[in-house]
């Protein structure tokens, strides 16, 4: 990043080049796209699959509400993660922290979904005991 600092100004100002601004804008857009794509996938799957397989109920509305409640939990936990990872970012660097958080957002849900049994599998496992 190339910047200049005006020594004569009463408060220090930093001039950032147009190239650096475009680069920051592009990086922010890519990061936000990846993050919201993860939310989009979960929201889509909550309506199509999770309500039937992970939250079975006699009433389909209750199943859908439970699936969306787990979706809403992500928005409750998000500020807590922001506090934790802002501290980590100050310690090890923001770029490394960004890579860690994006990797966690991409890998952790898929691993946990793959490990969760659906209702028929869990019911048959309980009957075999």
XYZ file of C-alpha atoms in Angstrom:
129
model
C 0.000 0.000 0.000
C 1.411 3.340 -0.930
C 0.289 6.251 1.165
C 1.510 9.686 2.029
C 1.203 11.501 5.332
C 0.869 15.261 5.398
C 3.223 16.430 8.172
C 1.897 20.028 8.161
C -1.740 19.143 8.821
C -3.180 19.640 12.300
C -4.395 16.042 12.348
C -2.563 13.315 10.437
C -4.248 12.291 7.208
C -3.381 9.340 5.027
C -3.951 9.472 1.304
C -4.639 6.066 -0.200
C -4.171 5.471 -3.909
C -7.099 4.544 -6.132
C -5.486 1.175 -6.843
C -5.376 0.336 -3.126
C -8.974 1.430 -2.689
C -10.111 -0.831 -5.540
C -8.091 -3.691 -4.070
C -9.689 -3.225 -0.629
C -13.149 -2.971 -2.179
C -12.601 -6.145 -4.201
C -11.304 -8.050 -1.160
C -14.259 -6.939 0.954
C -16.730 -7.917 -1.747
C -15.203 -11.384 -2.164
C -15.159 -11.983 1.601
C -18.769 -10.890 2.025
C -19.865 -13.008 -0.929
C -18.265 -16.122 0.532
C -19.775 -15.443 3.934
C -23.315 -14.798 2.688
C -23.145 -17.747 0.283
C -22.775 -19.974 3.339
C -25.900 -18.397 4.883
C -27.743 -18.755 1.570
C -26.941 -22.467 1.402
C -28.105 -23.087 4.948
C -31.298 -21.088 4.427
C -32.089 -23.036 1.285
C -31.363 -26.371 2.902
C -33.386 -25.424 5.992
C -36.514 -25.176 3.866
C -35.793 -28.126 1.581
C -34.107 -30.786 3.712
C -33.419 -29.935 7.352
C -37.037 -29.471 8.381
C -37.866 -33.010 7.258
C -34.750 -34.943 8.220
C -33.301 -33.198 11.273
C -36.425 -31.676 12.865
C -39.228 -34.200 12.282
C -42.629 -33.326 13.673
C -46.268 -34.059 12.972
C -46.693 -30.442 11.932
C -44.525 -29.269 9.037
C -44.718 -25.667 10.245
C -43.083 -26.638 13.550
C -40.344 -28.496 11.674
C -39.679 -25.476 9.478
C -39.650 -23.106 12.459
C -37.117 -25.304 14.263
C -34.901 -25.373 11.169
C -35.093 -21.596 10.870
C -34.426 -21.205 14.603
C -31.113 -22.991 14.112
C -30.494 -20.641 11.187
C -31.232 -17.630 13.426
C -28.786 -18.945 16.002
C -25.963 -18.094 13.591
C -26.929 -14.428 13.766
C -26.938 -14.543 17.573
C -23.528 -16.219 17.793
C -21.957 -14.026 15.107
C -21.196 -11.024 17.377
C -19.537 -13.359 19.889
C -17.288 -14.678 17.135
C -16.557 -11.091 16.126
C -15.304 -10.276 19.614
C -13.164 -13.418 19.797
C -11.678 -13.161 16.326
C -11.027 -9.425 16.568
C -8.794 -10.234 19.526
C -7.129 -13.011 17.522
C -6.694 -10.612 14.589
C -4.903 -8.128 16.822
C -2.568 -10.867 18.047
C -1.628 -12.819 14.904
C -2.660 -10.468 12.119
C -5.854 -9.743 10.273
C -4.984 -11.591 7.063
C -4.271 -14.847 8.906
C -7.438 -14.402 10.940
C -9.479 -13.812 7.782
C -8.164 -17.040 6.279
C -8.933 -18.927 9.502
C -12.495 -17.598 9.762
C -13.306 -18.190 6.094
C -11.924 -21.714 6.343
C -13.981 -22.388 9.459
C -17.135 -21.042 7.810
C -16.566 -23.207 4.772
C -15.420 -26.458 6.336
C -17.047 -26.726 9.769
C -20.713 -26.756 8.671
C -20.094 -29.391 6.023
C -18.257 -31.631 8.481
C -20.950 -31.261 11.132
C -23.756 -31.873 8.612
C -22.024 -35.003 7.378
C -21.760 -36.344 10.930
C -25.387 -35.682 11.909
C -27.626 -38.709 11.490
C -30.979 -38.261 9.856
C -34.080 -39.482 11.672
C -34.308 -42.949 10.040
C -30.624 -43.685 10.698
C -30.786 -42.539 14.314
C -34.021 -44.467 14.925
C -32.537 -47.677 13.530
C -29.395 -47.167 15.618
C -31.519 -46.855 18.766
C -33.527 -49.994 17.930
C -30.373 -52.044 17.458
C -29.150 -51.302 21.014
